[in-house]
Amino acid sequence: MTNDTPDWIRLHKALSVEAEHGFIDLVGKQYRFSEFLSLTFGKFPTVLPAIERRRWQDMAMQFANYPFLEIEERKNLVVQVRRYLYQLQKEQEEKEQKQQGVEEQGKVYQAKIPNKVPIIPEVSKRLAPQIDQKLKDLPEIGIRKADNLARLGLYTVRDLLFYYPRDHIDYARQVNIRELVAGETVTIVATVKRCNCFTSPKNQKLLILELLLRDDTAQIKVGRFYAGSRFTSRGWQESLKRRYPVGSVVAACGLVKANKYGLTLDNPELEVLAHPGDSIESLTIGRVVPIYALTEGVVANTVRQAVITALPAALQLKDPLPRGLREKYGLMELKDAIANIHFPHDSDALRIARRRLVFDEFFYLQVSLLQRQQKAREIQTSAILAPQGRLIEKFHEILPFRLTSAQQRVINDILNDLQKSVPMNRLVQGDVGSGKTVVAVIAILAAIQSGYQAALMAPTEVLAEQHYRKLVSWFNLLHLPVELLTGSTKTAKRREIHSQLETGELPLLVGTHALIQDKVNFQRLGLVVIDEQHRFGVEQRARLQQKGEQPHVLTMTATPIPRTLALTVHGDLDVSQIDELPPGRQKIQTTLLTGQQRPQAYDLMRREIAQGRQIYVVLPLVEESEKLDLKSAVEEYEMLQESVFPEFQVGLLHGRMSSAEKDEAINKFRDNQTQILVSTTVVEVGVDVPNATVMLIENAERFGLSQLHQLRGRVGRGAAQSYCLLMSSTRNPDAQQRLKVLEQSQDGFFISEMDMRFRGPGEVLGTRQSGVPDFTLASLVEDEEVLLLARQAAEKVIEMDASLERWPLMKAELKYRYERLMGGAILT
């Protein structure tokens, strides 16, 4: 950090890395995270006004106290400082622009684009391949190599240009031998002092080439391996020795490794040079090397050589993004980005090229989502529902508690939507126990008091039954009928419900997938509420909406979705968050235990039952699997009942039981006839027993963090202190670190962010129908800043011209990406 300008990059990176590691006050090479931040904020830049300097001094003090804060307090501090820095950086950059006379508003980040751009081979336009030319027609590739490349789905020059590397290895840094450090990838240029060739004594089909290399600073021994009987012949060995004679100059690149003899390069790439300053012709040595996804029969150099053949065609690419937009967001031109993503000059050029191409992936998705949202808002045929009325007033009167400010804010969002003829399409996110059902009930009552019907669909019978019980207790006081329709509903009752829906006598129907059956017909459906919406497929959600004429749609989830994931999967929805728990909720004491600590867990369970409390024991499987060494629910139930807790009643609940059996198990537990309920994840949502105070989760490492947080939410619903015990026998440090997040935090939004970092977005939502776009380069974990910029840019583009008629190249690119490449499957 200089004394004139803040070092934004180091500050943002330090805060980001600390957040990624769970706010543990990381130890760096020189300082702890807290020490670095305290020192940094203590030396405020002179460009800052006095008020900001005082703010920096305050933050220096806060970070000096960082090691003594609780995890939640650390998290809040880091989040606040990150927001503050982004805002301050934006203001400083806008100020600098005004001083330079640049009239450009809303600039967030300007990337430095190098003057030196890519290695596009110098060839005449006459010889350059055409962008849509078939690879088999290029003489440098030919039919045989083209057939191999076709196995990767590469048929044209365009396919090759947009076949991005999955990774890069940086051999561009050339160092002296004395400067080698284990773990780095480097290139050295040195003289051959000795050359040996011999067959491995342990493997007669393995030839080892051993070179002793020396430069002006030191010497190093390197070895290269050749597997195959043809390499062990005397003729091949002699040819290798002639290739690397003593006194020749060799360029070598590879990963520096330490062995018992010192440092070496791991199986390095080698090239003989005419002299020390000679240019290196290799596609790997001395370069940032692209690593491509391959398949059987296709080797790396085949793809690299083909890409080099295709690169001159990049000059023919017309950039679909207007120049003004590129300059505003600091984006490299497309042809330069394509060249630099394959063969960059250096790591900076690679970073800036990748940023442009990641922006494109996010930008076209966001444009598509916003177009979809715009189209939905053009529909003006939905029911206009009254936000004021006797039913809602009476409901407020019978509620035994006050709504939180977060609930009230979300209710206002919903009621504002319901007053419009444009159909509402809102997602409500709320942590476990935040009170989403109450919010949904007010929306339902707005529909009913306006003369319309409502439907509430849940993914499981357990959850649908839970909603029904809660709604009946309220609706009886309001003198309103409500019915439950599931797969278990008897035929006679089913017919009665169908009839009452068609006549309009039944204002609210709660149910599972049974609601979307053909025989279910509403007289006047005005509102659809879908709980745990990510558990339904697109068609299932759409079929329920089709039961009415453009009904308003309210979707809910108790699995908080990270911001980046919400933007990519639900970017066409309006999102509200209930980010506040009702007052009086106690923190659930969460502890990670090993198998040796099981007796302590059982002691705690006995003490809680002795005080009249109840226990959940959750397992990942129903019956024992031969492939996985995991306890089964059935086996655990029998063991606990017969051996561990014979004095108590133990119940069993899992997904393979009939509906009647499930109801019986839940009702017995709810009525405290059973003190311990052994269950699979069927209790994840919907089972509400305030008397339960202990949740023991076996094989906790088999669950995602968000799912564990959901399970934990089954306890802590009453006034008594509750406990969550995570039983895990794994010694895997990554799994241990992941589970410790649950020990440290009760914040579902933070936990979902960490879950996405550990497991990836598809796993967080559930891969079966998650709808996470398949990005080639972009990462929802690493590229949040670029996603937010792409969303901002897409909003401005849609605001100016939602049809994209002003930008025909952009419109064509959007069509190409999300109709041809993704078959039109933009979202689920």
PDB file of C-alpha atoms in Angstrom, residues 422-679:
ATOM      1  CA  VAL A 422     -48.938  -8.534 -14.022  1.00  0.00           C
ATOM      2  CA  PRO A 423     -48.592 -12.025 -12.486  1.00  0.00           C
ATOM      3  CA  MET A 424     -46.364 -12.091  -9.413  1.00  0.00           C
ATOM      4  CA  ASN A 425     -43.346 -14.396  -9.705  1.00  0.00           C
ATOM      5  CA  ARG A 426     -41.560 -14.022  -6.362  1.00  0.00           C
ATOM      6  CA  LEU A 427     -39.170 -16.295  -4.484  1.00  0.00           C
ATOM      7  CA  VAL A 428     -39.089 -15.981  -0.686  1.00  0.00           C
ATOM      8  CA  GLN A 429     -35.930 -17.269   0.964  1.00  0.00           C
ATOM      9  CA  GLY A 430     -35.868 -17.737   4.703  1.00  0.00           C
ATOM     10  CA  ASP A 431     -33.764 -19.637   7.154  1.00  0.00           C
ATOM     11  CA  VAL A 432     -35.173 -22.565   9.126  1.00  0.00           C
ATOM     12  CA  GLY A 433     -37.763 -21.185  11.582  1.00  0.00           C
ATOM     13  CA  SER A 434     -37.858 -17.667  10.105  1.00  0.00           C
ATOM     14  CA  GLY A 435     -41.650 -17.755   9.600  1.00  0.00           C
ATOM     15  CA  LYS A 436     -42.202 -18.202   5.845  1.00  0.00           C
ATOM     16  CA  THR A 437     -45.551 -19.979   6.350  1.00  0.00           C
ATOM     17  CA  VAL A 438     -47.109 -16.949   8.052  1.00  0.00           C
ATOM     18  CA  VAL A 439     -46.023 -14.791   5.122  1.00  0.00           C
ATOM     19  CA  ALA A 440     -47.589 -17.264   2.679  1.00  0.00           C
ATOM     20  CA  VAL A 441     -50.845 -17.327   4.672  1.00  0.00           C
ATOM     21  CA  ILE A 442     -51.271 -13.558   4.328  1.00  0.00           C
ATOM     22  CA  ALA A 443     -50.840 -13.878   0.552  1.00  0.00           C
ATOM     23  CA  ILE A 444     -53.400 -16.723   0.535  1.00  0.00           C
ATOM     24  CA  LEU A 445     -55.877 -14.654   2.544  1.00  0.00           C
ATOM     25  CA  ALA A 446     -55.439 -11.739   0.099  1.00  0.00           C
ATOM     26  CA  ALA A 447     -56.528 -14.110  -2.683  1.00  0.00           C
ATOM     27  CA  ILE A 448     -59.473 -15.543  -0.730  1.00  0.00           C
ATOM     28  CA  GLN A 449     -60.837 -12.161   0.408  1.00  0.00           C
ATOM     29  CA  SER A 450     -60.688 -11.045  -3.257  1.00  0.00           C
ATOM     30  CA  GLY A 451     -62.896 -13.961  -4.318  1.00  0.00           C
ATOM     31  CA  TYR A 452     -60.194 -16.302  -5.611  1.00  0.00           C
ATOM     32  CA  GLN A 453     -58.860 -19.750  -4.668  1.00  0.00           C
ATOM     33  CA  ALA A 454     -55.319 -20.654  -3.647  1.00  0.00           C
ATOM     34  CA  ALA A 455     -53.170 -23.790  -3.828  1.00  0.00           C
ATOM     35  CA  LEU A 456     -50.159 -24.711  -1.704  1.00  0.00           C
ATOM     36  CA  MET A 457     -47.935 -27.500  -3.062  1.00  0.00           C
ATOM     37  CA  ALA A 458     -45.187 -29.205  -1.012  1.00  0.00           C
ATOM     38  CA  PRO A 459     -42.705 -31.884  -2.210  1.00  0.00           C
ATOM     39  CA  THR A 460     -43.445 -34.557   0.442  1.00  0.00           C
ATOM     40  CA  GLU A 461     -46.493 -35.854   2.266  1.00  0.00           C
ATOM     41  CA  VAL A 462     -44.776 -35.140   5.580  1.00  0.00           C
ATOM     42  CA  LEU A 463     -44.336 -31.461   4.720  1.00  0.00           C
ATOM     43  CA  ALA A 464     -47.804 -31.152   3.140  1.00  0.00           C
ATOM     44  CA  GLU A 465     -49.338 -32.695   6.289  1.00  0.00           C
ATOM     45  CA  GLN A 466     -47.359 -30.265   8.473  1.00  0.00           C
ATOM     46  CA  HIS A 467     -48.597 -27.246   6.468  1.00  0.00           C
ATOM     47  CA  TYR A 468     -52.162 -28.581   6.563  1.00  0.00           C
ATOM     48  CA  ARG A 469     -52.165 -29.011  10.358  1.00  0.00           C
ATOM     49  CA  LYS A 470     -50.843 -25.484  10.871  1.00  0.00           C
ATOM     50  CA  LEU A 471     -53.296 -23.936   8.389  1.00  0.00           C
ATOM     51  CA  VAL A 472     -56.281 -25.792   9.869  1.00  0.00           C
ATOM     52  CA  SER A 473     -55.486 -24.346  13.317  1.00  0.00           C
ATOM     53  CA  TRP A 474     -55.607 -20.815  11.864  1.00  0.00           C
ATOM     54  CA  PHE A 475     -58.375 -21.266   9.279  1.00  0.00           C
ATOM     55  CA  ASN A 476     -60.788 -22.783  11.821  1.00  0.00           C
ATOM     56  CA  LEU A 477     -60.567 -19.504  13.762  1.00  0.00           C
ATOM     57  CA  LEU A 478     -61.244 -17.616  10.523  1.00  0.00           C
ATOM     58  CA  HIS A 479     -64.163 -19.980   9.648  1.00  0.00           C
ATOM     59  CA  LEU A 480     -62.528 -20.986   6.354  1.00  0.00           C
ATOM     60  CA  PRO A 481     -62.379 -24.538   4.974  1.00  0.00           C
ATOM     61  CA  VAL A 482     -59.055 -26.073   3.891  1.00  0.00           C
ATOM     62  CA  GLU A 483     -58.377 -29.594   2.567  1.00  0.00           C
ATOM     63  CA  LEU A 484     -55.362 -31.864   2.069  1.00  0.00           C
ATOM     64  CA  LEU A 485     -54.807 -33.827  -1.162  1.00  0.00           C
ATOM     65  CA  THR A 486     -51.967 -36.366  -1.409  1.00  0.00           C
ATOM     66  CA  GLY A 487     -51.381 -39.764  -2.954  1.00  0.00           C
ATOM     67  CA  SER A 488     -52.834 -41.316   0.203  1.00  0.00           C
ATOM     68  CA  THR A 489     -56.154 -39.461   0.089  1.00  0.00           C
ATOM     69  CA  LYS A 490     -59.069 -41.951  -0.112  1.00  0.00           C
ATOM     70  CA  THR A 491     -61.091 -42.046  -3.348  1.00  0.00           C
ATOM     71  CA  ALA A 492     -64.331 -40.765  -1.800  1.00  0.00           C
ATOM     72  CA  LYS A 493     -62.567 -37.841  -0.144  1.00  0.00           C
ATOM     73  CA  ARG A 494     -60.698 -37.115  -3.375  1.00  0.00           C
ATOM     74  CA  ARG A 495     -63.987 -36.858  -5.311  1.00  0.00           C
ATOM     75  CA  GLU A 496     -65.433 -34.552  -2.665  1.00  0.00           C
ATOM     76  CA  ILE A 497     -62.386 -32.247  -2.921  1.00  0.00           C
ATOM     77  CA  HIS A 498     -62.576 -32.213  -6.732  1.00  0.00           C
ATOM     78  CA  SER A 499     -66.253 -31.213  -6.568  1.00  0.00           C
ATOM     79  CA  GLN A 500     -65.724 -28.448  -3.971  1.00  0.00           C
ATOM     80  CA  LEU A 501     -62.849 -26.998  -6.043  1.00  0.00           C
ATOM     81  CA  GLU A 502     -64.963 -26.821  -9.193  1.00  0.00           C
ATOM     82  CA  THR A 503     -67.908 -25.161  -7.409  1.00  0.00           C
ATOM     83  CA  GLY A 504     -65.587 -22.711  -5.618  1.00  0.00           C
ATOM     84  CA  GLU A 505     -66.707 -23.877  -2.123  1.00  0.00           C
ATOM     85  CA  LEU A 506     -63.100 -24.785  -1.232  1.00  0.00           C
ATOM     86  CA  PRO A 507     -60.900 -21.670  -1.099  1.00  0.00           C
ATOM     87  CA  LEU A 508     -57.582 -23.405  -0.258  1.00  0.00           C
ATOM     88  CA  LEU A 509     -56.133 -26.795  -1.182  1.00  0.00           C
ATOM     89  CA  VAL A 510     -52.867 -28.065   0.312  1.00  0.00           C
ATOM     90  CA  GLY A 511     -51.119 -31.047  -1.229  1.00  0.00           C
ATOM     91  CA  THR A 512     -48.241 -32.768  -2.966  1.00  0.00           C
ATOM     92  CA  HIS A 513     -47.799 -33.606  -6.663  1.00  0.00           C
ATOM     93  CA  ALA A 514     -51.415 -34.811  -6.464  1.00  0.00           C
ATOM     94  CA  LEU A 515     -52.458 -31.174  -7.079  1.00  0.00           C
ATOM     95  CA  ILE A 516     -51.280 -31.304 -10.696  1.00  0.00           C
ATOM     96  CA  GLN A 517     -53.400 -34.318 -11.709  1.00  0.00           C
ATOM     97  CA  ASP A 518     -55.821 -33.774 -14.592  1.00  0.00           C
ATOM     98  CA  LYS A 519     -58.939 -34.239 -12.443  1.00  0.00           C
ATOM     99  CA  VAL A 520     -57.981 -31.345 -10.150  1.00  0.00           C
ATOM    100  CA  ASN A 521     -59.792 -28.280 -11.546  1.00  0.00           C
ATOM    101  CA  PHE A 522     -60.141 -24.955  -9.724  1.00  0.00           C
ATOM    102  CA  GLN A 523     -63.070 -22.646 -10.408  1.00  0.00           C
ATOM    103  CA  ARG A 524     -61.007 -19.480  -9.970  1.00  0.00           C
ATOM    104  CA  LEU A 525     -57.356 -20.049  -9.025  1.00  0.00           C
ATOM    105  CA  GLY A 526     -55.684 -16.726  -8.200  1.00  0.00           C
ATOM    106  CA  LEU A 527     -52.552 -17.741  -6.252  1.00  0.00           C
ATOM    107  CA  VAL A 528     -50.128 -20.660  -6.340  1.00  0.00           C
ATOM    108  CA  VAL A 529     -47.708 -21.190  -3.432  1.00  0.00           C
ATOM    109  CA  ILE A 530     -44.895 -23.723  -3.963  1.00  0.00           C
ATOM    110  CA  ASP A 531     -42.792 -24.705  -0.951  1.00  0.00           C
ATOM    111  CA  GLU A 532     -39.224 -26.034  -1.307  1.00  0.00           C
ATOM    112  CA  GLN A 533     -39.616 -25.172  -4.987  1.00  0.00           C
ATOM    113  CA  HIS A 534     -36.202 -26.542  -6.016  1.00  0.00           C
ATOM    114  CA  ARG A 535     -37.514 -30.057  -5.335  1.00  0.00           C
ATOM    115  CA  PHE A 536     -40.021 -29.802  -8.187  1.00  0.00           C
ATOM    116  CA  GLY A 537     -39.246 -30.022 -11.875  1.00  0.00           C
ATOM    117  CA  VAL A 538     -40.142 -27.237 -14.291  1.00  0.00           C
ATOM    118  CA  GLU A 539     -43.060 -29.088 -15.812  1.00  0.00           C
ATOM    119  CA  GLN A 540     -44.552 -29.868 -12.406  1.00  0.00           C
ATOM    120  CA  ARG A 541     -44.473 -26.198 -11.380  1.00  0.00           C
ATOM    121  CA  ALA A 542     -45.855 -25.115 -14.763  1.00  0.00           C
ATOM    122  CA  ARG A 543     -48.732 -27.628 -14.644  1.00  0.00           C
ATOM    123  CA  LEU A 544     -49.956 -26.239 -11.328  1.00  0.00           C
ATOM    124  CA  GLN A 545     -49.854 -22.688 -12.737  1.00  0.00           C
ATOM    125  CA  GLN A 546     -51.913 -23.873 -15.712  1.00  0.00           C
ATOM    126  CA  LYS A 547     -54.769 -24.763 -13.346  1.00  0.00           C
ATOM    127  CA  GLY A 548     -55.680 -21.052 -13.433  1.00  0.00           C
ATOM    128  CA  GLU A 549     -55.458 -18.156 -15.862  1.00  0.00           C
ATOM    129  CA  GLN A 550     -52.068 -16.556 -15.161  1.00  0.00           C
ATOM    130  CA  PRO A 551     -52.255 -16.936 -11.346  1.00  0.00           C
ATOM    131  CA  HIS A 552     -49.793 -15.141  -9.109  1.00  0.00           C
ATOM    132  CA  VAL A 553     -46.940 -17.432  -8.052  1.00  0.00           C
ATOM    133  CA  LEU A 554     -45.153 -17.381  -4.704  1.00  0.00           C
ATOM    134  CA  THR A 555     -42.301 -19.880  -4.283  1.00  0.00           C
ATOM    135  CA  MET A 556     -40.556 -20.514  -0.975  1.00  0.00           C
ATOM    136  CA  THR A 557     -37.400 -22.249   0.155  1.00  0.00           C
ATOM    137  CA  ALA A 558     -35.845 -22.900   3.548  1.00  0.00           C
ATOM    138  CA  THR A 559     -32.560 -23.692   1.821  1.00  0.00           C
ATOM    139  CA  PRO A 560     -31.000 -20.238   1.439  1.00  0.00           C
ATOM    140  CA  ILE A 561     -29.391 -19.900  -1.984  1.00  0.00           C
ATOM    141  CA  PRO A 562     -26.111 -17.994  -2.356  1.00  0.00           C
ATOM    142  CA  ARG A 563     -26.488 -14.690  -4.200  1.00  0.00           C
ATOM    143  CA  THR A 564     -24.549 -15.825  -7.275  1.00  0.00           C
ATOM    144  CA  LEU A 565     -26.575 -19.028  -7.525  1.00  0.00           C
ATOM    145  CA  ALA A 566     -29.860 -17.140  -7.141  1.00  0.00           C
ATOM    146  CA  LEU A 567     -28.876 -14.804  -9.989  1.00  0.00           C
ATOM    147  CA  THR A 568     -28.046 -17.662 -12.368  1.00  0.00           C
ATOM    148  CA  VAL A 569     -30.880 -20.054 -11.514  1.00  0.00           C
ATOM    149  CA  HIS A 570     -33.600 -17.585 -10.481  1.00  0.00           C
ATOM    150  CA  GLY A 571     -32.448 -14.462 -12.305  1.00  0.00           C
ATOM    151  CA  ASP A 572     -35.917 -14.007 -13.808  1.00  0.00           C
ATOM    152  CA  LEU A 573     -37.632 -13.996 -10.401  1.00  0.00           C
ATOM    153  CA  ASP A 574     -38.097 -11.239  -7.852  1.00  0.00           C
ATOM    154  CA  VAL A 575     -36.382 -12.408  -4.661  1.00  0.00           C
ATOM    155  CA  SER A 576     -37.238 -11.490  -1.058  1.00  0.00           C
ATOM    156  CA  GLN A 577     -35.296 -12.653   1.981  1.00  0.00           C
ATOM    157  CA  ILE A 578     -36.527 -13.202   5.521  1.00  0.00           C
ATOM    158  CA  ASP A 579     -33.149 -12.636   7.106  1.00  0.00           C
ATOM    159  CA  GLU A 580     -34.272 -12.363  10.722  1.00  0.00           C
ATOM    160  CA  LEU A 581     -35.360 -15.042  13.208  1.00  0.00           C
ATOM    161  CA  PRO A 582     -38.224 -14.485  15.699  1.00  0.00           C
ATOM    162  CA  PRO A 583     -37.007 -13.149  19.074  1.00  0.00           C
ATOM    163  CA  GLY A 584     -36.267 -15.651  21.831  1.00  0.00           C
ATOM    164  CA  ARG A 585     -34.912 -18.418  19.583  1.00  0.00           C
ATOM    165  CA  GLN A 586     -31.931 -19.985  21.372  1.00  0.00           C
ATOM    166  CA  LYS A 587     -28.711 -20.828  19.572  1.00  0.00           C
ATOM    167  CA  ILE A 588     -28.468 -24.584  18.933  1.00  0.00           C
ATOM    168  CA  GLN A 589     -25.270 -25.943  20.473  1.00  0.00           C
ATOM    169  CA  THR A 590     -23.563 -27.862  17.668  1.00  0.00           C
ATOM    170  CA  THR A 591     -20.698 -30.292  18.295  1.00  0.00           C
ATOM    171  CA  LEU A 592     -18.610 -32.470  15.968  1.00  0.00           C
ATOM    172  CA  LEU A 593     -17.983 -35.915  17.551  1.00  0.00           C
ATOM    173  CA  THR A 594     -15.936 -39.015  16.714  1.00  0.00           C
ATOM    174  CA  GLY A 595     -16.984 -42.621  17.250  1.00  0.00           C
ATOM    175  CA  GLN A 596     -15.003 -42.722  20.508  1.00  0.00           C
ATOM    176  CA  GLN A 597     -17.195 -39.929  21.907  1.00  0.00           C
ATOM    177  CA  ARG A 598     -20.451 -41.821  21.300  1.00  0.00           C
ATOM    178  CA  PRO A 599     -20.918 -42.623  25.038  1.00  0.00           C
ATOM    179  CA  GLN A 600     -20.972 -38.875  25.837  1.00  0.00           C
ATOM    180  CA  ALA A 601     -23.642 -38.399  23.150  1.00  0.00           C
ATOM    181  CA  TYR A 602     -25.796 -41.172  24.651  1.00  0.00           C
ATOM    182  CA  ASP A 603     -25.352 -39.662  28.142  1.00  0.00           C
ATOM    183  CA  LEU A 604     -26.659 -36.301  26.880  1.00  0.00           C
ATOM    184  CA  MET A 605     -29.634 -38.044  25.233  1.00  0.00           C
ATOM    185  CA  ARG A 606     -30.503 -39.841  28.504  1.00  0.00           C
ATOM    186  CA  ARG A 607     -30.317 -36.589  30.490  1.00  0.00           C
ATOM    187  CA  GLU A 608     -32.618 -34.797  28.028  1.00  0.00           C
ATOM    188  CA  ILE A 609     -35.172 -37.648  27.997  1.00  0.00           C
ATOM    189  CA  ALA A 610     -35.103 -37.691  31.805  1.00  0.00           C
ATOM    190  CA  GLN A 611     -36.256 -34.052  31.650  1.00  0.00           C
ATOM    191  CA  GLY A 612     -39.145 -35.006  29.362  1.00  0.00           C
ATOM    192  CA  ARG A 613     -37.420 -34.024  26.099  1.00  0.00           C
ATOM    193  CA  GLN A 614     -37.197 -36.009  22.833  1.00  0.00           C
ATOM    194  CA  ILE A 615     -34.447 -37.002  20.414  1.00  0.00           C
ATOM    195  CA  TYR A 616     -33.938 -37.334  16.646  1.00  0.00           C
ATOM    196  CA  VAL A 617     -31.349 -39.780  15.280  1.00  0.00           C
ATOM    197  CA  VAL A 618     -30.806 -39.262  11.527  1.00  0.00           C
ATOM    198  CA  LEU A 619     -29.008 -41.616   9.131  1.00  0.00           C
ATOM    199  CA  PRO A 620     -28.315 -41.432   5.388  1.00  0.00           C
ATOM    200  CA  LEU A 621     -29.611 -44.912   4.437  1.00  0.00           C
ATOM    201  CA  VAL A 622     -32.705 -47.027   5.014  1.00  0.00           C
ATOM    202  CA  GLU A 623     -31.025 -50.440   4.855  1.00  0.00           C
ATOM    203  CA  GLU A 624     -27.365 -51.387   5.032  1.00  0.00           C
ATOM    204  CA  SER A 625     -25.470 -51.038   1.757  1.00  0.00           C
ATOM    205  CA  GLU A 626     -22.677 -53.440   0.836  1.00  0.00           C
ATOM    206  CA  LYS A 627     -20.814 -50.660  -0.978  1.00  0.00           C
ATOM    207  CA  LEU A 628     -20.905 -48.070   1.784  1.00  0.00           C
ATOM    208  CA  ASP A 629     -19.899 -48.659   5.370  1.00  0.00           C
ATOM    209  CA  LEU A 630     -22.778 -46.644   6.778  1.00  0.00           C
ATOM    210  CA  LYS A 631     -25.279 -47.410   9.486  1.00  0.00           C
ATOM    211  CA  SER A 632     -28.785 -48.087   8.219  1.00  0.00           C
ATOM    212  CA  ALA A 633     -31.885 -46.589   9.790  1.00  0.00           C
ATOM    213  CA  VAL A 634     -33.500 -50.001  10.329  1.00  0.00           C
ATOM    214  CA  GLU A 635     -30.358 -51.486  11.897  1.00  0.00           C
ATOM    215  CA  GLU A 636     -29.820 -48.415  14.118  1.00  0.00           C
ATOM    216  CA  TYR A 637     -33.466 -48.487  15.258  1.00  0.00           C
ATOM    217  CA  GLU A 638     -33.173 -52.112  16.345  1.00  0.00           C
ATOM    218  CA  MET A 639     -29.833 -51.544  18.096  1.00  0.00           C
ATOM    219  CA  LEU A 640     -30.991 -48.457  20.006  1.00  0.00           C
ATOM    220  CA  GLN A 641     -34.277 -50.047  21.091  1.00  0.00           C
ATOM    221  CA  GLU A 642     -32.824 -53.389  22.169  1.00  0.00           C
ATOM    222  CA  SER A 643     -29.328 -52.559  23.449  1.00  0.00           C
ATOM    223  CA  VAL A 644     -28.808 -48.858  24.192  1.00  0.00           C
ATOM    224  CA  PHE A 645     -32.178 -47.431  25.287  1.00  0.00           C
ATOM    225  CA  PRO A 646     -34.418 -50.425  26.180  1.00  0.00           C
ATOM    226  CA  GLU A 647     -36.059 -48.296  28.885  1.00  0.00           C
ATOM    227  CA  PHE A 648     -37.371 -45.778  26.286  1.00  0.00           C
ATOM    228  CA  GLN A 649     -39.667 -46.050  23.282  1.00  0.00           C
ATOM    229  CA  VAL A 650     -37.820 -45.747  19.944  1.00  0.00           C
ATOM    230  CA  GLY A 651     -39.669 -45.003  16.685  1.00  0.00           C
ATOM    231  CA  LEU A 652     -38.658 -45.446  13.030  1.00  0.00           C
ATOM    232  CA  LEU A 653     -39.398 -43.197  10.027  1.00  0.00           C
ATOM    233  CA  HIS A 654     -38.150 -43.532   6.452  1.00  0.00           C
ATOM    234  CA  GLY A 655     -39.269 -42.900   2.888  1.00  0.00           C
ATOM    235  CA  ARG A 656     -40.160 -46.514   2.027  1.00  0.00           C
ATOM    236  CA  MET A 657     -42.873 -46.693   4.671  1.00  0.00           C
ATOM    237  CA  SER A 658     -46.497 -46.294   3.613  1.00  0.00           C
ATOM    238  CA  SER A 659     -48.224 -42.982   4.284  1.00  0.00           C
ATOM    239  CA  ALA A 660     -50.215 -44.519   7.118  1.00  0.00           C
ATOM    240  CA  GLU A 661     -47.034 -45.872   8.727  1.00  0.00           C
ATOM    241  CA  LYS A 662     -45.324 -42.486   8.401  1.00  0.00           C
ATOM    242  CA  ASP A 663     -48.299 -40.690   9.935  1.00  0.00           C
ATOM    243  CA  GLU A 664     -48.373 -43.145  12.824  1.00  0.00           C
ATOM    244  CA  ALA A 665     -44.613 -42.725  13.490  1.00  0.00           C
ATOM    245  CA  ILE A 666     -44.818 -38.907  13.372  1.00  0.00           C
ATOM    246  CA  ASN A 667     -47.972 -38.732  15.508  1.00  0.00           C
ATOM    247  CA  LYS A 668     -46.469 -41.013  18.174  1.00  0.00           C
ATOM    248  CA  PHE A 669     -43.364 -38.820  18.309  1.00  0.00           C
ATOM    249  CA  ARG A 670     -45.424 -35.638  18.326  1.00  0.00           C
ATOM    250  CA  ASP A 671     -47.488 -36.990  21.253  1.00  0.00           C
ATOM    251  CA  ASN A 672     -44.323 -38.109  23.115  1.00  0.00           C
ATOM    252  CA  GLN A 673     -45.319 -41.769  22.957  1.00  0.00           C
ATOM    253  CA  THR A 674     -41.871 -42.381  21.472  1.00  0.00           C
ATOM    254  CA  GLN A 675     -38.914 -40.522  22.959  1.00  0.00           C
ATOM    255  CA  ILE A 676     -36.401 -41.256  20.181  1.00  0.00           C
ATOM    256  CA  LEU A 677     -37.193 -41.094  16.462  1.00  0.00           C
ATOM    257  CA  VAL A 678     -34.705 -42.847  14.150  1.00  0.00           C
ATOM    258  CA  SER A 679     -35.142 -41.447  10.669  1.00  0.00           C
TER     259      SER A 679
END
